[in-house]
Coordinates of C-alpha atoms in Angstrom, one line a residue:
M1 CA 95.9 117.6 147.5
P2 CA 93.6 119.4 150.0
Q3 CA 90.3 117.7 150.5
S4 CA 88.2 120.5 149.4
K5 CA 89.1 120.3 145.8
K6 CA 87.7 117.5 143.2
F7 CA 88.6 117.2 139.8
I8 CA 85.7 115.8 137.4
I9 CA 87.7 114.7 134.0
D10 CA 86.1 113.8 130.7
F11 CA 87.4 110.6 128.9
D12 CA 87.3 111.2 125.1
S13 CA 89.4 113.6 124.0
T14 CA 90.4 114.6 127.5
F15 CA 92.2 111.9 129.3
T16 CA 92.8 110.0 126.3
Q17 CA 93.9 111.8 123.0
V18 CA 91.0 110.6 120.8
E19 CA 87.6 109.9 120.6
A20 CA 86.8 105.9 121.8
L21 CA 84.0 105.2 119.4
D22 CA 86.2 106.4 116.4
I23 CA 88.6 104.2 117.0
L24 CA 86.4 101.2 117.7
G25 CA 84.8 102.1 114.3
E26 CA 88.2 101.8 112.9
I27 CA 88.5 98.1 114.1
S28 CA 84.7 97.0 113.5
L29 CA 85.0 98.6 110.3
R30 CA 88.2 97.5 108.9
N31 CA 86.8 95.3 106.3
D32 CA 84.0 97.0 105.3
P33 CA 84.2 98.6 101.9
D34 CA 82.4 101.8 102.7
S35 CA 84.6 102.2 105.8
S36 CA 86.0 105.6 104.9
Q37 CA 82.5 107.0 104.1
K38 CA 81.2 105.4 107.7
L39 CA 84.1 106.3 109.7
Q40 CA 83.8 109.9 108.7
A41 CA 80.2 109.6 109.6
I42 CA 80.8 108.4 112.8
K43 CA 83.3 111.6 113.4
D44 CA 81.0 114.1 112.0
I45 CA 78.3 113.1 114.3
T46 CA 80.9 112.8 117.6
D47 CA 81.7 116.4 116.5
Q48 CA 78.1 117.6 116.6
G49 CA 77.1 116.0 119.9
M50 CA 80.2 117.8 121.4
E51 CA 79.5 120.9 120.2
G52 CA 75.8 120.5 121.2
T53 CA 74.6 120.8 117.8
L54 CA 73.2 117.4 118.2
T55 CA 71.5 116.1 121.4
F56 CA 73.9 113.5 123.0
R57 CA 71.2 110.6 123.1
E58 CA 70.9 110.9 119.0
S59 CA 74.4 111.2 118.4
L60 CA 75.0 108.1 120.5
E61 CA 71.8 106.0 118.9
K62 CA 73.3 106.8 115.5
R63 CA 77.0 105.9 116.2
L64 CA 76.4 102.6 117.5
E65 CA 74.1 101.9 114.5
I66 CA 76.9 102.1 112.3
L67 CA 79.7 100.8 114.2
K68 CA 78.0 97.2 114.7
A69 CA 80.9 96.2 117.1
D70 CA 81.1 93.0 119.2
R71 CA 82.6 92.6 122.8
E72 CA 85.7 90.9 121.2
Q73 CA 86.5 93.9 119.4
I74 CA 86.2 96.1 122.7
F75 CA 89.4 94.3 124.0
G76 CA 91.5 95.4 120.7
L77 CA 90.0 98.9 121.5
I78 CA 91.3 98.7 125.1
E79 CA 94.9 97.9 123.8
A80 CA 95.0 101.0 121.2
L81 CA 93.5 103.5 124.1
K82 CA 96.5 102.4 126.5
Q83 CA 98.8 103.6 123.8
K84 CA 96.7 107.0 123.3
V85 CA 96.5 108.5 127.1
S86 CA 97.0 112.3 126.9
K87 CA 100.7 113.2 127.1
S88 CA 100.3 115.5 129.9
F89 CA 98.0 112.8 132.1
E90 CA 100.8 110.2 131.2
R91 CA 103.5 113.1 132.7
N92 CA 101.1 113.1 135.7
R93 CA 100.6 109.7 136.6
E94 CA 102.2 110.0 139.9
F95 CA 99.5 112.7 140.9
L96 CA 96.5 110.9 139.8
Q97 CA 97.7 108.1 142.0
E98 CA 98.2 109.9 144.9
N99 CA 95.2 111.8 144.6
A100 CA 92.8 109.3 143.3
H101 CA 90.3 109.6 145.9
D102 CA 89.3 113.1 145.0
I103 CA 89.4 112.2 140.8
F104 CA 86.4 111.0 139.0
I105 CA 85.7 110.2 135.6
I106 CA 82.4 111.2 134.2
S107 CA 82.1 110.4 130.6
N108 CA 79.5 109.9 128.0
G109 CA 81.7 107.2 127.0
F110 CA 81.4 103.5 128.1
K111 CA 82.5 101.7 131.5
D112 CA 83.7 99.0 129.4
F113 CA 87.0 100.5 128.0
I114 CA 87.2 103.2 130.4
I115 CA 87.8 101.6 133.6
P116 CA 90.8 99.0 132.2
I117 CA 92.6 102.3 130.8
V118 CA 92.2 104.8 134.0
A119 CA 92.8 101.7 136.3
D120 CA 96.5 102.0 135.2
Y121 CA 96.3 105.6 136.6
G122 CA 95.0 104.7 140.4
I123 CA 91.6 105.9 139.6
K124 CA 88.9 104.0 141.6
E125 CA 86.6 101.8 139.7
Q126 CA 83.8 103.4 141.9
N127 CA 84.8 107.0 141.0
V128 CA 84.1 106.0 137.4
F129 CA 80.9 107.0 136.1
A130 CA 80.0 106.4 132.2
N131 CA 77.8 104.3 130.2
E132 CA 77.3 100.7 129.8
F133 CA 76.9 98.6 126.4
V134 CA 74.0 96.1 126.2
Y135 CA 75.2 92.8 124.4
D136 CA 73.5 90.1 122.8
S137 CA 74.0 86.4 123.2
E138 CA 76.9 86.5 120.5
G139 CA 78.5 89.0 122.3
K140 CA 77.5 92.0 119.8
I141 CA 76.7 95.2 120.8
V142 CA 73.1 96.2 120.3
D143 CA 72.4 98.9 122.6
F144 CA 73.5 100.7 125.7
N145 CA 71.7 100.9 128.9
R146 CA 69.0 103.6 128.6
E147 CA 68.3 103.8 132.6
N148 CA 71.9 105.2 133.0
P149 CA 71.7 109.1 133.1
L150 CA 74.5 109.5 131.6
S151 CA 72.9 108.1 128.1
E152 CA 70.4 111.0 128.4
N153 CA 71.2 115.0 127.6
N154 CA 72.8 116.9 130.5
G155 CA 73.8 113.4 132.2
K156 CA 76.8 114.3 133.4
A157 CA 75.3 117.3 135.4
H158 CA 72.6 114.5 136.8
T159 CA 75.4 112.3 137.8
I160 CA 77.4 114.9 139.7
K161 CA 74.4 116.3 141.6
N162 CA 73.8 112.7 143.0
L163 CA 77.3 111.9 144.2
N164 CA 76.8 115.2 146.5
L165 CA 80.2 115.8 146.7
E166 CA 81.7 118.4 149.1
G167 CA 84.1 121.2 148.6
D168 CA 85.2 122.5 145.4
I169 CA 84.3 121.1 141.8
Y170 CA 86.5 121.7 139.1
V171 CA 85.6 120.2 135.9
I172 CA 88.0 119.2 132.8
G173 CA 86.8 118.6 129.5
D174 CA 86.8 119.2 125.8
G175 CA 82.7 119.0 125.1
Y176 CA 79.9 120.9 125.7
T177 CA 78.7 118.4 127.9
D178 CA 81.6 119.4 130.2
Y179 CA 80.2 123.1 130.3
E180 CA 76.7 122.1 131.0
I181 CA 78.2 121.0 134.6
K182 CA 79.3 124.4 135.3
A183 CA 76.2 126.1 133.7
S184 CA 74.0 123.9 136.2
G185 CA 75.7 125.6 139.0
L186 CA 77.4 122.0 139.8
A187 CA 81.1 123.4 139.6
N188 CA 83.2 126.0 140.4
K189 CA 85.2 126.1 137.5
F190 CA 85.5 124.8 133.9
Y191 CA 88.7 124.2 132.0
A192 CA 88.4 123.7 128.3
F193 CA 90.8 121.1 127.8
T194 CA 92.4 121.7 124.2
E195 CA 95.6 119.7 124.4
N196 CA 93.9 117.4 121.6
V197 CA 90.9 119.2 120.2
H198 CA 89.9 122.6 120.3
R199 CA 86.0 123.8 120.3
P200 CA 85.5 127.0 119.8
R201 CA 82.1 126.8 121.1
V202 CA 83.3 125.2 123.8
T203 CA 86.2 127.3 124.8
S204 CA 84.2 130.4 124.6
K205 CA 82.2 129.1 127.8
A206 CA 85.4 128.2 129.6
D207 CA 86.7 129.8 133.1
H208 CA 90.1 128.8 131.9
I209 CA 91.6 127.5 128.7
A210 CA 93.8 124.4 129.6
P211 CA 96.0 123.4 126.9
S212 CA 97.6 120.5 129.3
F213 CA 96.7 118.8 132.6
D214 CA 100.0 120.5 133.6
E215 CA 98.7 124.0 133.2
I216 CA 95.5 123.1 135.6
L217 CA 97.8 121.6 138.0
Y218 CA 100.2 125.1 138.2
I219 CA 97.4 127.4 138.6
N220 CA 95.9 125.2 141.2
K221 CA 99.6 124.9 142.8
L222 CA 99.2 121.3 142.9
N223 CA 102.4 120.8 140.4
T224 CA 104.8 119.1 142.6
K225 CA 106.5 116.8 139.8
F226 CA 107.9 119.9 137.5
S227 CA 108.9 123.1 139.4
Y228 CA 109.2 124.6 135.8
P229 CA 105.6 123.9 134.3
K230 CA 105.7 122.6 131.0
S231 CA 102.5 124.4 130.2
R232 CA 104.1 127.8 130.3
I233 CA 107.1 127.2 128.3
K234 CA 106.5 129.3 125.4
V235 CA 108.1 128.0 121.9
L236 CA 108.5 130.1 118.8
L237 CA 109.9 128.4 115.9
L238 CA 110.8 130.3 112.8
E239 CA 111.6 129.8 109.2
N240 CA 109.3 126.8 108.4
I241 CA 110.5 124.0 110.5
H242 CA 109.5 120.7 110.1
P243 CA 106.4 119.5 111.3
I244 CA 107.9 116.9 113.4
A245 CA 109.4 119.5 115.7
V246 CA 106.4 121.2 116.1
D247 CA 104.5 117.7 117.0
L248 CA 107.1 116.7 119.3
L249 CA 107.2 120.3 121.6
S250 CA 103.5 120.1 121.3
E251 CA 103.2 116.7 122.8
E252 CA 105.9 117.7 125.5
G253 CA 103.0 120.2 126.9
Y254 CA 104.7 123.3 125.4
Q255 CA 102.9 125.8 123.9
V256 CA 104.3 126.3 120.0
E257 CA 104.2 129.3 117.6
I258 CA 105.5 128.7 114.2
A259 CA 106.4 131.2 111.3
S260 CA 107.0 130.2 107.9
T261 CA 109.7 132.9 107.6
A262 CA 112.6 134.7 109.1
L263 CA 112.1 137.8 111.2
S264 CA 114.1 141.4 111.2
E265 CA 115.9 141.9 114.6
E266 CA 112.9 144.5 115.5
E267 CA 110.3 141.9 114.7
L268 CA 112.3 139.3 116.7
C269 CA 113.0 141.8 119.6
E270 CA 109.2 142.1 119.9
K271 CA 108.3 138.6 119.7
I272 CA 111.1 136.9 121.8
K273 CA 109.4 138.5 125.2
N274 CA 108.2 135.7 127.3
V275 CA 109.7 132.9 125.0
S276 CA 111.5 130.1 126.8
I277 CA 112.6 128.3 123.6
L278 CA 113.3 129.9 120.3
G279 CA 113.9 127.5 117.1
I280 CA 115.7 128.9 113.9
R281 CA 117.4 128.1 110.8
S282 CA 120.1 129.8 109.0
K283 CA 118.3 133.3 107.8
T284 CA 117.6 134.4 111.6
N285 CA 120.1 136.6 113.3
V286 CA 119.9 136.5 117.1
T287 CA 121.7 139.4 118.3
K288 CA 122.9 140.9 121.7
K289 CA 119.8 143.5 121.3
V290 CA 117.3 140.5 120.6
L291 CA 118.7 138.5 123.4
D292 CA 118.3 141.7 125.8
H293 CA 114.7 141.6 125.3
A294 CA 114.4 137.7 125.8
N295 CA 113.5 137.8 129.4
R296 CA 112.4 134.0 129.8
L297 CA 114.9 132.4 127.2
L298 CA 116.5 129.3 128.0
A299 CA 117.5 127.6 125.0
I300 CA 117.9 128.1 121.4
G301 CA 117.5 125.5 118.7
A302 CA 119.5 126.1 115.1
F303 CA 117.7 123.8 113.2
C304 CA 121.1 123.5 111.0
I305 CA 124.7 123.0 111.4
G306 CA 126.0 126.6 111.6
T307 CA 125.4 129.1 114.6
N308 CA 127.5 131.9 113.3
Q309 CA 124.1 134.0 113.1
I310 CA 123.5 133.5 117.1
D311 CA 125.4 135.7 119.1
L312 CA 126.7 132.9 121.5
E313 CA 128.9 134.9 123.8
T314 CA 126.0 136.8 125.0
C315 CA 123.9 133.2 125.3
Q316 CA 126.5 132.3 127.7
E317 CA 126.4 135.4 129.7
K318 CA 122.8 135.3 130.1
G319 CA 122.6 131.3 130.5
I320 CA 120.9 130.8 127.4
V321 CA 121.8 127.4 126.0
V322 CA 122.2 126.8 122.2
F323 CA 122.2 123.2 120.4
N324 CA 122.6 122.7 116.6
A325 CA 122.1 119.7 114.3
P326 CA 125.9 118.9 113.7
F327 CA 125.1 115.6 112.0
S328 CA 121.7 115.6 110.9
N329 CA 121.8 116.7 107.2
T330 CA 125.6 115.6 106.5
R331 CA 124.4 112.8 104.0
S332 CA 122.0 115.4 102.5
V333 CA 124.9 118.1 101.6
V334 CA 127.7 115.1 100.7
E335 CA 124.9 113.7 98.0
M336 CA 124.6 117.2 96.6
A337 CA 128.4 118.0 96.5
I338 CA 129.1 114.9 94.4
A339 CA 126.2 115.4 92.2
E340 CA 127.6 118.8 91.4
I341 CA 131.0 117.7 91.3
I342 CA 129.8 115.2 88.2
F343 CA 127.5 117.6 87.1
L344 CA 130.3 120.5 86.2
M345 CA 133.0 118.1 85.2
R346 CA 130.8 116.8 82.8
N347 CA 129.5 120.4 81.4
F348 CA 126.1 119.1 81.8
Y349 CA 125.0 122.7 83.0
N350 CA 125.9 124.4 79.4
K351 CA 124.6 121.4 77.5
S352 CA 121.5 121.6 79.4
V353 CA 121.1 125.5 78.9
A354 CA 121.7 125.1 75.0
M355 CA 119.2 122.3 74.7
H356 CA 116.4 124.6 76.7
E357 CA 117.3 127.1 73.7
G358 CA 116.8 124.5 71.1
K359 CA 120.6 124.0 70.4
W360 CA 121.9 120.3 69.8
D361 CA 125.3 120.2 70.5
K362 CA 126.9 116.8 70.9
S363 CA 130.6 116.7 71.4
A364 CA 133.2 115.7 74.3
N365 CA 134.9 118.9 74.7
G366 CA 134.8 120.1 78.5
S367 CA 133.6 116.7 79.3
F368 CA 135.5 114.6 81.9
E369 CA 135.0 111.5 84.2
V370 CA 135.6 112.4 87.9
R371 CA 137.8 108.7 88.6
G372 CA 141.3 109.7 89.0
K373 CA 140.8 113.3 89.2
K374 CA 142.2 115.0 92.6
L375 CA 139.3 116.5 95.0
G376 CA 140.5 119.2 97.6
I377 CA 138.2 119.4 100.3
I378 CA 138.7 122.5 103.1
G379 CA 137.6 121.9 106.1
Y380 CA 137.5 118.2 107.2
G381 CA 134.6 118.1 109.8
N382 CA 131.3 116.0 109.6
I383 CA 130.5 116.9 106.3
G384 CA 133.8 117.2 104.6
A385 CA 135.2 113.6 106.0
Q386 CA 132.0 111.7 104.8
L387 CA 132.7 113.6 101.2
S388 CA 136.0 112.0 101.4
V389 CA 134.9 108.5 101.9
L390 CA 132.1 108.6 99.3
A391 CA 134.5 110.2 96.5
E392 CA 137.3 108.0 97.3
N393 CA 134.9 105.3 96.5
M394 CA 134.0 106.7 93.2
G395 CA 137.7 106.8 92.2
L396 CA 138.9 110.4 93.2
N397 CA 141.7 111.0 94.6
V398 CA 141.4 113.1 97.9
F399 CA 143.1 115.4 99.4
Y400 CA 142.2 117.8 102.4
Y401 CA 143.3 120.9 104.6
D402 CA 141.9 121.8 107.9
I403 CA 143.3 124.1 110.6
V404 CA 142.5 121.7 113.2
E405 CA 144.6 117.9 113.2
K406 CA 142.1 115.6 111.6
L407 CA 142.6 111.7 111.2
A408 CA 142.8 110.9 107.7
L409 CA 139.8 108.5 106.6
G410 CA 140.6 105.8 103.9
N411 CA 143.5 106.9 101.5
A412 CA 142.7 110.7 101.9
T413 CA 145.9 112.9 102.1
K414 CA 146.4 115.6 104.5
L415 CA 148.2 118.6 102.9
D416 CA 150.3 121.1 104.9
S417 CA 148.7 124.6 103.6
L418 CA 145.6 125.7 102.0
E419 CA 147.8 127.0 99.0
E420 CA 149.2 123.7 98.4
L421 CA 145.6 122.2 98.3
L422 CA 144.4 124.6 95.8
Q423 CA 147.8 124.3 93.5
T424 CA 147.4 120.4 93.7
C425 CA 143.6 119.5 92.7
D426 CA 141.1 119.7 90.0
I427 CA 137.9 120.4 92.5
I428 CA 137.9 122.3 95.4
S429 CA 134.8 121.7 97.8
L430 CA 134.6 123.9 100.6
H431 CA 133.1 122.6 104.2
V432 CA 134.1 125.4 106.9
D433 CA 132.3 126.9 109.7
G434 CA 130.7 130.5 109.5
R435 CA 133.6 131.8 111.9
K436 CA 134.3 135.5 111.0
E437 CA 138.1 134.7 110.1
N438 CA 136.8 132.4 107.3
K439 CA 135.4 135.5 105.6
C440 CA 136.7 135.7 101.9
L441 CA 138.8 132.7 102.6
I442 CA 138.8 132.2 99.0
D443 CA 139.6 135.7 97.7
A444 CA 141.0 137.1 94.4
K445 CA 144.4 135.6 95.3
K446 CA 143.6 132.2 96.1
I447 CA 141.7 131.9 93.3
K448 CA 144.4 132.5 90.9
M449 CA 146.4 129.7 92.8
M450 CA 143.8 127.0 91.7
K451 CA 145.0 125.2 88.7
K452 CA 143.3 126.4 85.3
G453 CA 140.4 124.6 84.6
A454 CA 139.6 123.8 87.7
I455 CA 135.9 123.8 89.5
L456 CA 134.9 125.2 92.6
V457 CA 132.0 124.0 94.9
N458 CA 130.9 126.1 98.2
L459 CA 128.2 124.5 100.1
S460 CA 129.8 125.8 103.6
R461 CA 128.9 129.8 104.1
G462 CA 128.5 132.3 101.6
H463 CA 131.0 135.0 103.2
V464 CA 133.9 132.5 102.4
V465 CA 134.1 133.0 98.8
D466 CA 134.8 136.4 97.1
I467 CA 132.0 136.7 94.7
P468 CA 133.3 139.4 92.3
A469 CA 136.5 137.6 92.1
L470 CA 134.8 134.4 91.4
K471 CA 132.9 136.0 88.7
E472 CA 135.8 137.1 86.9
A473 CA 137.5 133.6 87.0
I474 CA 134.5 132.3 85.6
L475 CA 134.5 134.9 82.7
S476 CA 138.2 134.7 81.9
G477 CA 138.1 130.8 81.9
H478 CA 140.5 130.5 84.5
L479 CA 137.8 128.5 86.6
A480 CA 135.9 125.7 84.2
G481 CA 132.7 126.2 86.5
C482 CA 131.5 126.4 89.9
A483 CA 128.5 125.5 92.1
V484 CA 127.4 127.9 94.9
D485 CA 124.7 126.8 97.5
V486 CA 125.3 129.6 99.8
F487 CA 125.6 133.5 99.2
P488 CA 127.0 136.7 101.5
E489 CA 123.2 138.0 101.5
E490 CA 120.1 135.7 100.9
P491 CA 116.6 136.3 100.6
K492 CA 114.6 136.2 104.3
N493 CA 111.7 134.2 102.5
N494 CA 110.7 132.8 99.1
N495 CA 108.8 135.9 98.3
E496 CA 111.9 138.4 98.0
P497 CA 114.1 138.3 94.8
F498 CA 117.5 136.8 94.7
V499 CA 119.9 139.1 93.5
S500 CA 123.9 137.9 92.7
E501 CA 126.8 138.8 90.7
L502 CA 126.7 135.1 89.5
I503 CA 123.4 135.1 87.6
G504 CA 123.8 133.9 84.1
L505 CA 127.6 133.0 84.2
P506 CA 128.3 129.9 82.0
N507 CA 128.7 126.3 83.9
T508 CA 127.6 128.1 87.2
I509 CA 125.2 126.0 89.3
L510 CA 123.2 127.9 91.4
T511 CA 120.8 126.7 94.6
P512 CA 118.9 128.5 97.2
H513 CA 120.5 127.1 99.9
I514 CA 119.3 123.5 99.8
G515 CA 122.4 121.5 100.6
G516 CA 120.4 120.3 104.0
S517 CA 117.0 120.2 102.3
T518 CA 116.1 117.0 101.6
L519 CA 113.1 115.4 103.5
E520 CA 115.4 113.0 105.4
A521 CA 117.9 115.5 106.7
Q522 CA 114.6 118.1 107.8
Q523 CA 113.2 115.0 109.4
N524 CA 116.6 114.1 111.3
I525 CA 117.0 117.6 112.4
A526 CA 113.4 117.9 113.7
R527 CA 113.8 114.9 115.8
F528 CA 117.7 115.9 117.0
V529 CA 117.2 119.4 118.1
P530 CA 113.8 119.1 120.0
G531 CA 115.3 116.2 121.9
K532 CA 118.5 117.9 122.9
I533 CA 116.2 121.3 123.9
M534 CA 113.8 118.8 125.9
E535 CA 116.6 117.0 127.5
Y536 CA 118.1 119.9 128.7
I537 CA 114.7 121.4 130.1
N538 CA 114.0 118.1 132.0
T539 CA 117.3 116.7 133.1
G540 CA 119.6 119.6 132.5
N541 CA 121.9 117.9 130.1
T542 CA 124.0 120.1 127.8
F543 CA 125.8 117.3 126.0
N544 CA 126.1 118.2 122.3
S545 CA 125.5 121.8 123.6
V546 CA 127.8 124.6 121.3
N547 CA 128.1 127.1 124.2
F548 CA 127.8 125.5 127.6
P549 CA 130.2 123.0 129.1
N550 CA 129.0 119.8 127.9
L551 CA 127.5 117.5 130.8
Q552 CA 126.1 114.1 130.4
L553 CA 123.8 113.3 133.4
P554 CA 122.5 110.0 134.8
F555 CA 118.9 109.4 135.2
L556 CA 117.6 111.3 138.4
Q557 CA 115.5 109.3 141.0
D558 CA 114.1 109.8 144.3
A559 CA 116.0 113.1 144.3
H560 CA 116.1 116.9 143.6
R561 CA 118.1 118.5 141.1
L562 CA 118.9 122.3 141.3
I563 CA 120.9 123.6 138.3
H564 CA 123.4 126.3 139.0
I565 CA 124.7 128.5 136.2
H566 CA 127.6 131.1 136.7
H567 CA 130.6 132.9 135.6
N568 CA 133.5 131.0 135.9
E569 CA 135.2 132.3 139.0
P570 CA 136.9 130.9 142.2
G571 CA 134.8 129.4 145.0
I572 CA 131.4 128.9 143.8
L573 CA 131.1 125.3 144.3
A574 CA 132.7 125.7 147.7
K575 CA 129.8 128.5 148.2
I576 CA 126.9 126.3 147.1
N577 CA 128.2 123.3 149.0
K578 CA 128.5 125.5 152.1
I579 CA 124.7 126.6 151.8
L580 CA 123.5 123.4 151.5
A581 CA 125.4 122.1 154.4
D582 CA 124.3 125.1 156.4
F583 CA 120.6 124.0 155.7
E584 CA 121.7 120.3 156.5
I585 CA 120.8 119.3 153.0
N586 CA 122.5 116.0 151.9
I587 CA 124.1 115.7 148.4
V588 CA 123.6 112.5 146.2
G589 CA 125.4 113.5 143.3
Q590 CA 127.3 116.5 142.0
Y591 CA 128.3 117.2 138.6
L592 CA 130.5 120.4 137.3
K593 CA 132.0 121.4 134.2
T594 CA 133.4 125.0 133.1
N595 CA 134.7 126.7 130.0
E596 CA 136.6 129.7 129.9
K597 CA 133.3 131.6 130.6
I598 CA 130.9 129.9 132.4
G599 CA 130.7 126.9 135.3
Y600 CA 127.7 124.4 135.1
V601 CA 127.0 122.8 138.5
I602 CA 124.7 120.3 138.8
T603 CA 123.6 119.1 142.8
D604 CA 121.2 116.0 143.3
I605 CA 119.9 116.3 147.1
D606 CA 117.8 113.8 148.8
K607 CA 115.7 116.4 150.9
A608 CA 113.1 118.7 150.6
Y609 CA 114.3 122.0 149.9
T610 CA 113.5 125.5 151.6
E611 CA 112.7 128.5 150.1
E612 CA 115.4 130.3 151.9
A613 CA 118.1 127.8 150.7
I614 CA 117.0 128.5 147.3
Q615 CA 116.9 132.1 147.6
A616 CA 121.0 131.9 149.0
L617 CA 121.6 130.0 146.4
K618 CA 120.4 132.2 143.9
N619 CA 122.1 134.9 145.6
I620 CA 125.6 133.7 145.3
P621 CA 127.5 136.2 143.6
G622 CA 128.2 135.7 139.9
T623 CA 125.2 133.3 139.4
I624 CA 123.8 133.8 135.7
R625 CA 120.6 131.3 136.4
F626 CA 119.4 128.8 139.0
R627 CA 116.6 126.2 138.3
I628 CA 115.1 123.3 140.1
L629 CA 113.9 120.0 138.6
Y630 CA 111.4 117.7 140.1

């Protein structure tokens, strides 16, 4: 870092994610019967001080009076704070260590816990300016050093003035006291740090609002670790994706915007501009038109199993990787299938409707055990196979059909044709994907092949079943019942009405596409999909992608990683290597995989690259996208 730039960094809610005295309160008041009220009072006083509505000295006196802490509890506080360092400072530990002489911590907090935390990041003790506790003979905190200027109002400005720092001074903090440094004419810029807390009165005074430390390094051209700055990665999450995903992506340093519903094509065309990561579920259609408006899109996360709502071919052509969650909600869907099979076989639906109408119909007519019945599974993928295992354990005889050769689990029997399966089984459960060839896979002709009195369960895709034909089969009595969770046309949100020919039919269970809608499944998906996307952004890993060649890469150490996505044409790898040789760049590792459309080359190099070399790699004919990591 050039010697002319000095960074003044606040500690509480900036270098760490929390206010240290709030955490000390949780420790010191742990056994206090009024701890909840006292902790809230500490937090309120802290906020008043940070926003400038209460003088700092007043806020400090009030908090210490409530805390009644001691020296031993400071050690516990230090251990807690080490786990609460802000993510973007943790990511940039190397930068802090390399530039420690130009980095100062100036805080209204206390040296007692600040120095042990920042020392792990190379920051020198002599560059830490903060308050100091006063202890009595028993080690209890009884006061603070009132001679320290940082215990007084506008203490940060006085401290910096006394340092006589040369060069440009940049202040990073979340509180009004940080702004006062700039207001006193002692700093060139004030960055309002909002990674952990957003204080409108503070941000309104800032030269720049910084959602992370990465952002500050990037705009000052100091971001040497991440060539694609995380603070500039915008994420758009639609359809009420679980908050865990929002938290994970935010913690990574990305700017995350959320929406509770799906967007129309026109709405998404407008929203997708400048978005780097798009997260959707099943109702949002990512069309070619949408992708043509996506000028910065790197990755799409389908927070579900299916990806037929995404134009995967256009994504390939544009170098956009797509990840889904093929396993995360498997158990939830299988449990729903088993529940509905039992419900339908016992005729519970009709009995329940009658009871709600005040009718008592106690009889065994149309009610059967599932044990010994023949279950036919169409589609023996992750869900179909797990359904097979659980159903067999319940005593069902399991048969399955799949166009792809799949190993039978347990005692399941593979049948050679769909027709044979339909004619053989008492229960048919659909678990196929959304490819267009599966449209009306179960049409009027196929339904007539099913045994009279059979039941049909569709938890796969709405267009797989011919709805008018299913309605006719239920009304005629050819089928004893059905359960449908997916429909050819579904409302975009919970405010739109549901319309279907199946409404009101006997022994017909209709559910609003909730096969995977359990808390466990949504949490699993919310962890899995962001994990894959972040791994791709950070390392280039494409393992489990649905549209890219799958590469699982080793961890990169002491090297630069070049990512080259190109049309699958002969000779491109040779051209990449020739350019590297021409610029005398040594390759320490190289990985190539292709599919029928694109090639994906990862090259690790041990030498700093030049802009000329990078430009030459980008200009190779057939190049779709080029990225540099580290």
